[in-house]
PDB file of C-alpha atoms in Angstrom:
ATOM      1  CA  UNK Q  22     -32.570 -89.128 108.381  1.00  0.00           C
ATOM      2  CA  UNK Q  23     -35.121 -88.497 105.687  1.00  0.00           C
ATOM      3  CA  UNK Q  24     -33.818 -85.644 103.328  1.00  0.00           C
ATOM      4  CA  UNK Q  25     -37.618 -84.054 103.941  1.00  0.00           C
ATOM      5  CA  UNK Q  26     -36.514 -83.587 107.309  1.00  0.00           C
ATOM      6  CA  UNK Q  27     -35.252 -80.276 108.008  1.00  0.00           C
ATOM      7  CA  UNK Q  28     -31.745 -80.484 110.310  1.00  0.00           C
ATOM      8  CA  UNK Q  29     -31.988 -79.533 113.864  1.00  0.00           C
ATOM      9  CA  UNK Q  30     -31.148 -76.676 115.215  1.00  0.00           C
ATOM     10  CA  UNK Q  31     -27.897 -76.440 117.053  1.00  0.00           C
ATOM     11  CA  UNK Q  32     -29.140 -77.025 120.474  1.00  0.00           C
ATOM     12  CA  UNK Q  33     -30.427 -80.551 119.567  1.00  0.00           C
ATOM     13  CA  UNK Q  34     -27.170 -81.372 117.197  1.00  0.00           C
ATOM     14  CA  UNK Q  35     -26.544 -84.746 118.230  1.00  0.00           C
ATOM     15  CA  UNK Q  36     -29.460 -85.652 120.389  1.00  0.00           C
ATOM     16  CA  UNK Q  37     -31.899 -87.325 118.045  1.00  0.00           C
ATOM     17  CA  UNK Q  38     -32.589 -90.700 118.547  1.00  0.00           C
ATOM     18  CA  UNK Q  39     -35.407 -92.899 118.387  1.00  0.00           C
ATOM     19  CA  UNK Q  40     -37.739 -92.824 122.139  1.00  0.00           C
ATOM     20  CA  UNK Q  41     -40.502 -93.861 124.171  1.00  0.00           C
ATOM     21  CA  UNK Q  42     -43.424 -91.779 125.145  1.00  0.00           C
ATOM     22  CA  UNK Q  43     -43.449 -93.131 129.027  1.00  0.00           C
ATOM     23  CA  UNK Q  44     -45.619 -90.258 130.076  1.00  0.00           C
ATOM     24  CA  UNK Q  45     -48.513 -87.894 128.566  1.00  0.00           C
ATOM     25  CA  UNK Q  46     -50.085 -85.920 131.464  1.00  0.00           C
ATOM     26  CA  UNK Q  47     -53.065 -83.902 129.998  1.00  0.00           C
ATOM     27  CA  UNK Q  48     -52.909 -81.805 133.385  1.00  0.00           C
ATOM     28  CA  UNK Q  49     -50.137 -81.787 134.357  1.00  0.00           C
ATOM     29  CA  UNK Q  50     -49.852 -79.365 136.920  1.00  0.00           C
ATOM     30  CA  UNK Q  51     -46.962 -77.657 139.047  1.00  0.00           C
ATOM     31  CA  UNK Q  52     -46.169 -79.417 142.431  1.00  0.00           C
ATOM     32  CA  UNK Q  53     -47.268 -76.868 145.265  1.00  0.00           C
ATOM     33  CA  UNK Q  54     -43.565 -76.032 146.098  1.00  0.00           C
ATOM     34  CA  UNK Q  55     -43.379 -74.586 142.809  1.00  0.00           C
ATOM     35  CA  UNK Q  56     -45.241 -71.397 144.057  1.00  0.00           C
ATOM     36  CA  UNK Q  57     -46.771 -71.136 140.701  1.00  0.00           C
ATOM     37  CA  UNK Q  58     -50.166 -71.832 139.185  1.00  0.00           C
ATOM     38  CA  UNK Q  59     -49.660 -73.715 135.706  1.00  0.00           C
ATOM     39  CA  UNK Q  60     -51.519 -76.827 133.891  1.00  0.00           C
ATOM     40  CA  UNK Q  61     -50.204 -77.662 130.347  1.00  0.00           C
ATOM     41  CA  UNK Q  62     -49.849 -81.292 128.659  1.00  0.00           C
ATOM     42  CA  UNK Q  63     -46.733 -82.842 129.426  1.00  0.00           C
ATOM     43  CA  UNK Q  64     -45.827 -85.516 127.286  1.00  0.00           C
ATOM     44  CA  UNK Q  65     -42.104 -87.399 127.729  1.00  0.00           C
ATOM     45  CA  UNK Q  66     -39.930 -89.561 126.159  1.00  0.00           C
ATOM     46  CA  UNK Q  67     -37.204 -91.662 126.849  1.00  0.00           C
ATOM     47  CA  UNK Q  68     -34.321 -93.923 125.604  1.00  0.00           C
ATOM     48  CA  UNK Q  69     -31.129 -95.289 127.209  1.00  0.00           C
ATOM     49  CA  UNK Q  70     -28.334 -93.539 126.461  1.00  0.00           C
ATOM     50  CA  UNK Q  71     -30.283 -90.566 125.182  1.00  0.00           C
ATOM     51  CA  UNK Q  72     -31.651 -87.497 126.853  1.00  0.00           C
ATOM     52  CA  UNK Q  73     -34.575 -87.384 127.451  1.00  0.00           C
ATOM     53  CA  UNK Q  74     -36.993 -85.035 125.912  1.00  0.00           C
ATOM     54  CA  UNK Q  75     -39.915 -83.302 127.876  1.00  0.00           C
ATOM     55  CA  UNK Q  76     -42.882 -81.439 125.220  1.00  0.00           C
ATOM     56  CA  UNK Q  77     -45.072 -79.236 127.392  1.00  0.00           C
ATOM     57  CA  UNK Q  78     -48.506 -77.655 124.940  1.00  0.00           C
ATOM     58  CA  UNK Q  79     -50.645 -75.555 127.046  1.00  0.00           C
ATOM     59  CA  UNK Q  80     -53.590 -72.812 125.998  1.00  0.00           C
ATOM     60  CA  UNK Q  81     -52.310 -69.849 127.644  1.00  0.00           C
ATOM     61  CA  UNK Q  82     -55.903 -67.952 126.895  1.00  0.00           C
ATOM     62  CA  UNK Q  83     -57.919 -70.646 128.215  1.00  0.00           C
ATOM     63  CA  UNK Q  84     -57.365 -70.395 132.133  1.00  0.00           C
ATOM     64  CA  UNK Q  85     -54.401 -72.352 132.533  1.00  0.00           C
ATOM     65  CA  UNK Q  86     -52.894 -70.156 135.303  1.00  0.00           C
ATOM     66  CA  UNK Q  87     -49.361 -68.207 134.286  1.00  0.00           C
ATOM     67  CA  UNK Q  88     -48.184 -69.171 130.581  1.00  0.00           C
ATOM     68  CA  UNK Q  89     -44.661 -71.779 129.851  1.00  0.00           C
ATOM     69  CA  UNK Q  90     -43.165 -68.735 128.761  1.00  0.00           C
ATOM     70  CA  UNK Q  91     -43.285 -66.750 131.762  1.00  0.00           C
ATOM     71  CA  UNK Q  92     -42.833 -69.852 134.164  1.00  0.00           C
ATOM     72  CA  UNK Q  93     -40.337 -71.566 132.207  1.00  0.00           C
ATOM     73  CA  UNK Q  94     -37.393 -71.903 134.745  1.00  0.00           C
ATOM     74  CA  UNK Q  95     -40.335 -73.296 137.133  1.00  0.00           C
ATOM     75  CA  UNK Q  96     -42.200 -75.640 134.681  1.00  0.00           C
ATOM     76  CA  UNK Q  97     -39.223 -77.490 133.438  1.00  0.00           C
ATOM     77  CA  UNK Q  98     -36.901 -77.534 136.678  1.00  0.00           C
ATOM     78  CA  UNK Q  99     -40.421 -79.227 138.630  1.00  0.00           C
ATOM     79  CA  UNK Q 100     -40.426 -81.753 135.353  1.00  0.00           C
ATOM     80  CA  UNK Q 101     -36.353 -82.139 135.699  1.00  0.00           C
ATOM     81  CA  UNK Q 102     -37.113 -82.445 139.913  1.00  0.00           C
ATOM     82  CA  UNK Q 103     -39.949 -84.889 139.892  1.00  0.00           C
ATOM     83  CA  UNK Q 104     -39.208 -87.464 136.983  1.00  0.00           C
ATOM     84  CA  UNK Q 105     -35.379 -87.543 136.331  1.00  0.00           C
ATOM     85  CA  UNK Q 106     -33.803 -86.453 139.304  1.00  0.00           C
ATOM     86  CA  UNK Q 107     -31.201 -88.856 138.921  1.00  0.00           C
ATOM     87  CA  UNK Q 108     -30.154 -87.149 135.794  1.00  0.00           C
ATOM     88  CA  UNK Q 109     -27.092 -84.000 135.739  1.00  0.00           C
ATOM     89  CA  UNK Q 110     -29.045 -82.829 132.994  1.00  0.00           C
ATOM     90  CA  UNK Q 111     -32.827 -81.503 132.979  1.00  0.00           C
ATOM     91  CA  UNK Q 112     -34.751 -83.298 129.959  1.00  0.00           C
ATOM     92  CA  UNK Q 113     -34.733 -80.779 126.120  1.00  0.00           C
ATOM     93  CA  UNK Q 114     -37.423 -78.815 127.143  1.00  0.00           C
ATOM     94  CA  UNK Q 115     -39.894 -78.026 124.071  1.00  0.00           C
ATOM     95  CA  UNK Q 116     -42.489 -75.709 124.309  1.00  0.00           C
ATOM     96  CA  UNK Q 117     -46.067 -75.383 122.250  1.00  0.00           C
ATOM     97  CA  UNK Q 118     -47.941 -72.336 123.057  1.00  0.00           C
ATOM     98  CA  UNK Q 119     -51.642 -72.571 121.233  1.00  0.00           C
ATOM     99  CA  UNK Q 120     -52.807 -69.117 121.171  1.00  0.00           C
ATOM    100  CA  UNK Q 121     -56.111 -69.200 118.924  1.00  0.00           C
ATOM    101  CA  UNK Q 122     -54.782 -69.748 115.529  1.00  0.00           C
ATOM    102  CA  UNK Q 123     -51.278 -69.045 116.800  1.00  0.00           C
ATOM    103  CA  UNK Q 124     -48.762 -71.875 117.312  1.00  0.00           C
ATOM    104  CA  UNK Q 125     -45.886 -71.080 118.856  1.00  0.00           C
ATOM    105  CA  UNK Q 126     -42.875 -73.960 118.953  1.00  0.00           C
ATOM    106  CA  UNK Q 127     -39.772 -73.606 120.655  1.00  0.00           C
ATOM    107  CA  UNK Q 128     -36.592 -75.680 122.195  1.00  0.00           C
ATOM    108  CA  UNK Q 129     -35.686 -73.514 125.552  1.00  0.00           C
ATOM    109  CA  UNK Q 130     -32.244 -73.666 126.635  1.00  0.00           C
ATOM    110  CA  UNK Q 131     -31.341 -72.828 130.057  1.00  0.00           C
ATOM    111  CA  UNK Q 132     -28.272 -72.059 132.266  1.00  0.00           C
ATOM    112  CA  UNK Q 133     -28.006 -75.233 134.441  1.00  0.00           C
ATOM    113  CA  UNK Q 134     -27.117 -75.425 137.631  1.00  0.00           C
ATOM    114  CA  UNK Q 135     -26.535 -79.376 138.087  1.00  0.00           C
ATOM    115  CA  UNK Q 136     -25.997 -78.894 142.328  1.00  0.00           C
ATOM    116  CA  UNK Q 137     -29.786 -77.630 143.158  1.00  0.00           C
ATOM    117  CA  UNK Q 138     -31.313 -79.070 140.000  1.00  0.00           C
ATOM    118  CA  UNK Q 139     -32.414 -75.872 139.355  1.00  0.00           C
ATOM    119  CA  UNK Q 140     -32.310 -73.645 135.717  1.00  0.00           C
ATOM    120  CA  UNK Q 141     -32.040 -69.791 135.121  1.00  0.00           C
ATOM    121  CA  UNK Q 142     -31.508 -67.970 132.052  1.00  0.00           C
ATOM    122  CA  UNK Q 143     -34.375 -69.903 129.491  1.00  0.00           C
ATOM    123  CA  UNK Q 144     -33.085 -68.849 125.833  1.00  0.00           C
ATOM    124  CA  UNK Q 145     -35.720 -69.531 123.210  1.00  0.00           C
ATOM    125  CA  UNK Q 146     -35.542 -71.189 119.072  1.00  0.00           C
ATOM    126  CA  UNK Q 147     -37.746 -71.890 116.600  1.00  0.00           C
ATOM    127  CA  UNK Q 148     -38.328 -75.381 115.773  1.00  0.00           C
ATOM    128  CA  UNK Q 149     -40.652 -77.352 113.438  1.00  0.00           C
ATOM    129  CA  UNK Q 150     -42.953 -80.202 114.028  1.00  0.00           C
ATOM    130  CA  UNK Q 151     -40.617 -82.171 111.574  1.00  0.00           C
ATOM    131  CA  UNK Q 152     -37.815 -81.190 113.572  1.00  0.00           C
ATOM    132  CA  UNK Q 153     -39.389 -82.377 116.985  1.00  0.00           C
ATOM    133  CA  UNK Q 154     -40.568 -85.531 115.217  1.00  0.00           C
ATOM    134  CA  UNK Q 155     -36.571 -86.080 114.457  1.00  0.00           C
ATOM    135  CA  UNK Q 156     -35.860 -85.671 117.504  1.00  0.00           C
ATOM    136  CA  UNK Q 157     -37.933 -88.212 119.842  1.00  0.00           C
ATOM    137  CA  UNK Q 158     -37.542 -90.504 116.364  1.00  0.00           C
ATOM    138  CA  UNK Q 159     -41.542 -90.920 116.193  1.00  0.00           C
ATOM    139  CA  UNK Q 160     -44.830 -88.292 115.804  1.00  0.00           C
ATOM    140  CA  UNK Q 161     -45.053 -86.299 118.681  1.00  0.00           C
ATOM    141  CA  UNK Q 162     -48.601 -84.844 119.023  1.00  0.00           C
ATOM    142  CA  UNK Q 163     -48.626 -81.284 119.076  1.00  0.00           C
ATOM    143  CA  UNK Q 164     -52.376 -80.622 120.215  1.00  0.00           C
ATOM    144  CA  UNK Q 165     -53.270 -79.654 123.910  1.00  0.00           C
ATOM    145  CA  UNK Q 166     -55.106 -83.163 124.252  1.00  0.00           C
ATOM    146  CA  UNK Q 167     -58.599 -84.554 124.780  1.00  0.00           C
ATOM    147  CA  UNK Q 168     -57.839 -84.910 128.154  1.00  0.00           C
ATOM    148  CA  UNK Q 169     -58.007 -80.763 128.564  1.00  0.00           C
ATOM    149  CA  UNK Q 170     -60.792 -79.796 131.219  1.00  0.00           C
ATOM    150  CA  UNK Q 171     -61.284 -75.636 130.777  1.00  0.00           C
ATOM    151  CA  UNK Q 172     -61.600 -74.258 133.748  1.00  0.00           C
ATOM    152  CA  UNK Q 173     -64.891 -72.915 134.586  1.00  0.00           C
ATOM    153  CA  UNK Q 174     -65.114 -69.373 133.599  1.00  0.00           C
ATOM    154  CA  UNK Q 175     -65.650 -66.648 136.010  1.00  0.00           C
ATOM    155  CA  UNK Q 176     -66.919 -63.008 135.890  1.00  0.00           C
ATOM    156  CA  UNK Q 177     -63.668 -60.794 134.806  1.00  0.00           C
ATOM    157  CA  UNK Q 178     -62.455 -58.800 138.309  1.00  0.00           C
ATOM    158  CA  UNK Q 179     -63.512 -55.066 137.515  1.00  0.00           C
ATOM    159  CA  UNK Q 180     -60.055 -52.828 136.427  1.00  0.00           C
ATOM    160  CA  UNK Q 181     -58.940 -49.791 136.152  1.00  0.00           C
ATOM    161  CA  UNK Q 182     -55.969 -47.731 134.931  1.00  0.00           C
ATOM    162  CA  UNK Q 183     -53.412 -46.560 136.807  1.00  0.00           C
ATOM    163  CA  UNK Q 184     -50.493 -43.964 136.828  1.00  0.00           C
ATOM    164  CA  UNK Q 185     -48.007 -45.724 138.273  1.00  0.00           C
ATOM    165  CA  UNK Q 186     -44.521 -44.040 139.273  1.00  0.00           C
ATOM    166  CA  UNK Q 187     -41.894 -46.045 137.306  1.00  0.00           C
ATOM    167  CA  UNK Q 188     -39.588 -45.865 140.223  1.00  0.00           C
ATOM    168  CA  UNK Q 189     -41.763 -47.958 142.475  1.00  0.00           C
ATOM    169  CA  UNK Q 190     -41.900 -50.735 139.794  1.00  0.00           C
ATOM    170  CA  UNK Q 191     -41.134 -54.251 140.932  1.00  0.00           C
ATOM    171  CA  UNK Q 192     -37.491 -55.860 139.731  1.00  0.00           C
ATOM    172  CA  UNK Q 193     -38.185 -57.177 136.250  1.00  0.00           C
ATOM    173  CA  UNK Q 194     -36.162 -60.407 135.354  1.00  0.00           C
ATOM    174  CA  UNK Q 195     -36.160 -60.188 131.223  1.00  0.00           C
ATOM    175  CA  UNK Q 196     -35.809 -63.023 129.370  1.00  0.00           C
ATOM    176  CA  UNK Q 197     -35.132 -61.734 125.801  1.00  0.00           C
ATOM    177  CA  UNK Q 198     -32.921 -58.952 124.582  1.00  0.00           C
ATOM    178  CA  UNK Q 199     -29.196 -60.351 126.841  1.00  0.00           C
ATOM    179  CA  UNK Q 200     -27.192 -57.542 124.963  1.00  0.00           C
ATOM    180  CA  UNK Q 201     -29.084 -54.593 126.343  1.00  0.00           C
ATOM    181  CA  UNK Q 202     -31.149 -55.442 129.425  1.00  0.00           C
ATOM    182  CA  UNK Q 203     -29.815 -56.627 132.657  1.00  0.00           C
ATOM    183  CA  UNK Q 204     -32.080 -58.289 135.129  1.00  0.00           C
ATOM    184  CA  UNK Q 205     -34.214 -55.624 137.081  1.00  0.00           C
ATOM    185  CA  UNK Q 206     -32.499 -52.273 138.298  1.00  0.00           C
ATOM    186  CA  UNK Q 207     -31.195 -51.296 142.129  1.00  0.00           C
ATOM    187  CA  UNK Q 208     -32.605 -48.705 143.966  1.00  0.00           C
ATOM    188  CA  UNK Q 209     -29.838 -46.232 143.484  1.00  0.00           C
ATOM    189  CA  UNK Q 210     -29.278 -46.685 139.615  1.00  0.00           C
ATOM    190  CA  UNK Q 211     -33.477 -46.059 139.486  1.00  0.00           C
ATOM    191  CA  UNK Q 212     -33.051 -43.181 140.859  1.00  0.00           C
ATOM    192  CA  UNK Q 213     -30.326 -42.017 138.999  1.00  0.00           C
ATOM    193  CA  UNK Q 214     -32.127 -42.434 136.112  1.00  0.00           C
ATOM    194  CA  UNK Q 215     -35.088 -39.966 137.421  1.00  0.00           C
ATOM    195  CA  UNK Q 216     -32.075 -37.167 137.970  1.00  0.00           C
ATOM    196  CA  UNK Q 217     -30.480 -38.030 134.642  1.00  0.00           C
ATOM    197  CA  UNK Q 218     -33.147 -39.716 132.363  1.00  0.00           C
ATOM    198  CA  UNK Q 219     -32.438 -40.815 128.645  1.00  0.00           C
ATOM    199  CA  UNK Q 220     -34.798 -39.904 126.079  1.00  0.00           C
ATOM    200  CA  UNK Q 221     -35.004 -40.746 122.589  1.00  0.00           C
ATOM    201  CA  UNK Q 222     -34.249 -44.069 121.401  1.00  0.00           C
ATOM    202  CA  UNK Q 223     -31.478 -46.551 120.369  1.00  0.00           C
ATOM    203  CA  UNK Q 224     -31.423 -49.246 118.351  1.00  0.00           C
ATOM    204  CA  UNK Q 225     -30.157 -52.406 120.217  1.00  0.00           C
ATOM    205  CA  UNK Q 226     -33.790 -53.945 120.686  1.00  0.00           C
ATOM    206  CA  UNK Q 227     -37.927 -52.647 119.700  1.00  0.00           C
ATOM    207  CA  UNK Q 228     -38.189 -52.257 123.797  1.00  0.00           C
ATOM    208  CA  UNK Q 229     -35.003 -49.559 123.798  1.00  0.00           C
ATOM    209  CA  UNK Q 230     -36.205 -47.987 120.295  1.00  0.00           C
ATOM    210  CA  UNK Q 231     -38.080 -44.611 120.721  1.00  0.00           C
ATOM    211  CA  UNK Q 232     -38.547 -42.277 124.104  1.00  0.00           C
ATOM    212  CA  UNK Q 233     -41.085 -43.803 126.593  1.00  0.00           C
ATOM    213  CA  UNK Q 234     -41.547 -40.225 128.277  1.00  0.00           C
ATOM    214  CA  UNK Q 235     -43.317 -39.043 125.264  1.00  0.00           C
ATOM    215  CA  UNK Q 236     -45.940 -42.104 124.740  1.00  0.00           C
ATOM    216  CA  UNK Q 237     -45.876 -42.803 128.599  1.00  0.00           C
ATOM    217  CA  UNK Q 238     -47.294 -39.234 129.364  1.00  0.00           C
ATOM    218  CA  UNK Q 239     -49.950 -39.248 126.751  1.00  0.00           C
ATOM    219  CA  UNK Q 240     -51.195 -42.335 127.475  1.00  0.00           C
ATOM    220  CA  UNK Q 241     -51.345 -41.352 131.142  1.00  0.00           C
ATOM    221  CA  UNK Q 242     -52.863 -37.677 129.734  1.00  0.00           C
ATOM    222  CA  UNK Q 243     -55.899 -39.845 127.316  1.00  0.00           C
ATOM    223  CA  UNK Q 244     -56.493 -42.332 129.947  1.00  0.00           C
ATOM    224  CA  UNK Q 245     -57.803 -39.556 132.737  1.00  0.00           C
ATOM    225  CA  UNK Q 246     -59.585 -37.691 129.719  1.00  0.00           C
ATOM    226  CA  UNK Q 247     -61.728 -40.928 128.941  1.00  0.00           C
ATOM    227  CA  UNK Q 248     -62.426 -41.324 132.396  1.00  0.00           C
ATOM    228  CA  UNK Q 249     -63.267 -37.968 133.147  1.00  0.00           C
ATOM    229  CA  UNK Q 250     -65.618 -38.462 129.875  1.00  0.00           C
ATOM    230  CA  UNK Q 251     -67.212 -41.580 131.858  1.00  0.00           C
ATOM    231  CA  UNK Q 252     -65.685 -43.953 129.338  1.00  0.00           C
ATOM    232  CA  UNK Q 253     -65.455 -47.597 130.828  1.00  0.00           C
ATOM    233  CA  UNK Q 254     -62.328 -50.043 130.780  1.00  0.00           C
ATOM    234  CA  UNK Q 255     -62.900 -51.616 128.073  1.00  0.00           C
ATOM    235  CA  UNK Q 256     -63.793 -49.286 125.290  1.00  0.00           C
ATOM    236  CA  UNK Q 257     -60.307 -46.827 127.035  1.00  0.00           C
ATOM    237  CA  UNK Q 258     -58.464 -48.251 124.312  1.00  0.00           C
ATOM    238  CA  UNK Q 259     -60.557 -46.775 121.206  1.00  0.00           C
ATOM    239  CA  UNK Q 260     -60.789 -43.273 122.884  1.00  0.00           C
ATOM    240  CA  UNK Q 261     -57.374 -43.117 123.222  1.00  0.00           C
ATOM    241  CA  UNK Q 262     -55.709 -44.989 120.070  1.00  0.00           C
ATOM    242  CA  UNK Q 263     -58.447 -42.684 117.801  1.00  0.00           C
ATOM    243  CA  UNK Q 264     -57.728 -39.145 119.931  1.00  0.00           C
ATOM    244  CA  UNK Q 265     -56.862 -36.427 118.418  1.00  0.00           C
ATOM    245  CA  UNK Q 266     -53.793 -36.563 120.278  1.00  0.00           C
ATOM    246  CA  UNK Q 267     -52.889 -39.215 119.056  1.00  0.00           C
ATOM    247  CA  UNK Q 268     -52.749 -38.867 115.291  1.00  0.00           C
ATOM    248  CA  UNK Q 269     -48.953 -37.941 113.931  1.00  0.00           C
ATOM    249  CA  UNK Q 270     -47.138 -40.470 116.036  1.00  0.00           C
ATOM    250  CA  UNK Q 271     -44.103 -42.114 114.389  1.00  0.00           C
ATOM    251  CA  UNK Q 272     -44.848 -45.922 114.188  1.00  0.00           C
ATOM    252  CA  UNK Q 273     -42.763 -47.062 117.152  1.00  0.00           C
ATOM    253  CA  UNK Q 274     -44.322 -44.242 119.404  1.00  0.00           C
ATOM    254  CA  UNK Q 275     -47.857 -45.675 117.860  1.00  0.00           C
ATOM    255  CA  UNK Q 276     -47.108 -49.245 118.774  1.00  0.00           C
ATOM    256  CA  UNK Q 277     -45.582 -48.251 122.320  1.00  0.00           C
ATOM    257  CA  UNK Q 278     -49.143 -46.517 123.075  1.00  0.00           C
ATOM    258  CA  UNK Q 279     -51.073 -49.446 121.396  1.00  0.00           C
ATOM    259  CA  UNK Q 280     -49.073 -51.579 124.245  1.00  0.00           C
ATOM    260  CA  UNK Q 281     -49.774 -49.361 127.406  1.00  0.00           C
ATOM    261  CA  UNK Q 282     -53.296 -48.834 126.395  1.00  0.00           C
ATOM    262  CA  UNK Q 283     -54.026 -52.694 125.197  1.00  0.00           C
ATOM    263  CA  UNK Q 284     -51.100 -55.133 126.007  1.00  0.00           C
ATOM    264  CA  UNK Q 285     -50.997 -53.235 129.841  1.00  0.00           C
ATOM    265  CA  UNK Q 286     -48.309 -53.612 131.827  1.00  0.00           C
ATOM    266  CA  UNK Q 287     -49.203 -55.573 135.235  1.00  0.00           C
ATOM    267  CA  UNK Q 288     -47.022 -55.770 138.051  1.00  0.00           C
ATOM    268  CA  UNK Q 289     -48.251 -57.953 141.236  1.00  0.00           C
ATOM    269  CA  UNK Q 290     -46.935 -55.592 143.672  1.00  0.00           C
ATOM    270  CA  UNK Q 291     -44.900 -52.367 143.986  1.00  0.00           C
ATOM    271  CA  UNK Q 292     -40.898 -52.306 144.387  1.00  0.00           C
ATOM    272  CA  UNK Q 293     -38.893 -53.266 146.417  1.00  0.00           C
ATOM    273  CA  UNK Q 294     -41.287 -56.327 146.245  1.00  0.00           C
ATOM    274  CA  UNK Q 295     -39.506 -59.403 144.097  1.00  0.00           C
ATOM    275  CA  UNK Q 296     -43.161 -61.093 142.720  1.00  0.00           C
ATOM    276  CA  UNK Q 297     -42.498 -59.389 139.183  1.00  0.00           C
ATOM    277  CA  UNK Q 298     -45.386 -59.126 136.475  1.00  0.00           C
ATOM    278  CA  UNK Q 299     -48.278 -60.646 135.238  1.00  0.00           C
ATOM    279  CA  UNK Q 300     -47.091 -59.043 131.586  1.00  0.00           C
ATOM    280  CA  UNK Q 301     -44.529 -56.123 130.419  1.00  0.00           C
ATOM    281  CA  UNK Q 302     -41.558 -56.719 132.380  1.00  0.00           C
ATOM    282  CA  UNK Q 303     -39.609 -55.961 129.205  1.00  0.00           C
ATOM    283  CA  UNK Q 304     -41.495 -52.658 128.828  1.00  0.00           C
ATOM    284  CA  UNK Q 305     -41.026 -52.092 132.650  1.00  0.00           C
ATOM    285  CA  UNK Q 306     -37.392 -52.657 131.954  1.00  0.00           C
ATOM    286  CA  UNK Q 307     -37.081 -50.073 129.203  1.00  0.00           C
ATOM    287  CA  UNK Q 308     -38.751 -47.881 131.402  1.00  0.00           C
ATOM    288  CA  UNK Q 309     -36.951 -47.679 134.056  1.00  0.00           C
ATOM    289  CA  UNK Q 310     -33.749 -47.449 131.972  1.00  0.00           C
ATOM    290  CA  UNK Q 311     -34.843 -44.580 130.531  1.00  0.00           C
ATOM    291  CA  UNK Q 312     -35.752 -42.690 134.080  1.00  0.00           C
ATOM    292  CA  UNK Q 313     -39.228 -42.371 132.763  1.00  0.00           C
ATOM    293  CA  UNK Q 314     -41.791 -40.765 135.522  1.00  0.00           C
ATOM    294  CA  UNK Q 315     -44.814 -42.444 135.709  1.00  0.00           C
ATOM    295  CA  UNK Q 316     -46.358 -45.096 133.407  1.00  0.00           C
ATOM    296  CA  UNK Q 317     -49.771 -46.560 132.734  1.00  0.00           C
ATOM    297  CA  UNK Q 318     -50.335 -49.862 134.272  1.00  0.00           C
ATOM    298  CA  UNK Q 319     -53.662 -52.124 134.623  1.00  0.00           C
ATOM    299  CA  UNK Q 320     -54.876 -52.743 138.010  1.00  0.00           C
ATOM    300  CA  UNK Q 321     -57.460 -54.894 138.922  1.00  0.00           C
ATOM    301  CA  UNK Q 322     -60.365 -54.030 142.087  1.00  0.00           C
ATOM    302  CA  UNK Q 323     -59.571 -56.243 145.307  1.00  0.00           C
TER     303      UNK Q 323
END
């Protein structure tokens, strides 16, 4: 291997090895069993005797349905499903996420379960372009493709903010964070957590590290005072990040706010319902943990 090359990471150790591209799919798109709305560029590459390797680029901002980070167990298991079912093993699954000026590129691991061809569990890493090049043995594109079609766009639903009660959140399932969050929380631990909440913070993770009651009531609190004040949607966010109210905050309580207010959390449905989150199951996680009351969530008009 060229000494320019940086080594693999540990996941690949062992697995490079010069390929074929035998596939790129500029739209690719989940099967309809999947139950999930995705397009991203799928490009593949094989060799006998070698794994194969599967990079998926998609444009998560430019209407290509839920993002390969949030339907990762889905997007590779319908790539292991429909083009190597033969195989034990699904294909190395790399990711490219092309957010603006943003690249994000990843190998995802998963827990395998060889019977059902199905994976759990995806577990992300850093990887270079020169690494993914070493891999397949040849230059792997890394753009979304000239084969993209954007979608056409549509007016923006109209949406509002919500106080949600925490309780009545749907089961998150996180994906970062193994040491301190378990997947989702049962009905009779959430509501132990409402007789007996924590409060403060601890330092095992950012989504664990300062006391959601505090930043969860005033955003809740700003929120009704900008719409009492006839303040729209989408100008919510300056009222409240500027309030008075809002000045003094240590920097994780700042942040936290920043997220409610901007980076909202968005469940599909309330608890006991299992259809999870749009965005901020981690957040909803850390919630609920901490027995927090109510939090602000987006909703958007039917």
């Amino acid at each position: 291997m060229n000494a320019d090359v940086p080594p693999l990471p540990a996941p690949l150790a062992g697995f490079a090895g010069a390929r074929e591209q035998v596939l790129d799919e500029h739209m690719y798109r989940l099967p309809p069993q999947a139950g999930r709305r995705v397009t991203f560029r799928l490009q593949l590459f094989t060799a006998p005797g070698l794994r194969p390797v599967a990079v998926a680029t998609q444009m998560p901002g430019a209407g290509e349905g839920a993002s390969l980070t949030n339907a990762a167990e889905a997007c590779a298991t319908a790539v292991w499903q429909q083009y190597f079912a033969d195989d034990s093993e699904p294909p190395i699954w790399v990711v490219h996420m092309i957010i603006e000026d943003v690249r994000d590129l990843t190998v995802v691991t998963f827990t395998v379960d060889s019977s059902e061809h199905t994976l759990h569990t995806p577990r992300w890493r850093q990887i270079s372009p020169a690494a993914v090049d070493a891999l397949v043995g040849r230059h792997v594109d890394l753009e979304r493709g000239s084969g993209f079609v954007p979608p056409e766009i549509e007016p923006d639903p109209e949406s509002t903010y919500v106080a949600q009660p925490v309780v009545l959140l749907p089961r998150p399932a996180p994906f970062r964070e193994d040491g301190c969050m378990g997947s989702g929380v049962p009905w009779w631990r959430r509501l132990g957590r409402q007789l007996v909440p924590r409060r403060g913070g601890r330092d095992c993770c950012w989504y664990h590290g300062g006391d959601w009651h505090v930043v969860s009531r005033l955003a809740i609190r700003l929120a009704a005072r900008a719409k009492a004040a006839s303040v729209g949607f989408e100008d919510t966010p300056s009222y409240v990040l500027n309030h008075p109210d809002a000045q003094g905050l240590t920097d994780w309580e700042r942040e936290a706010l920043f997220s409610l207010i901007v980076d909202t959390i968005r469940p599909y449905a309330p608890w006991p319902s299992r259809e999870g989150y749009n965005n901020g199951q981690h957040r909803a996680q850390a919630l609920l943990d901490a027995g927090a009351r109510r939090v602000l969530i987006q909703r958007v008009a039917d």
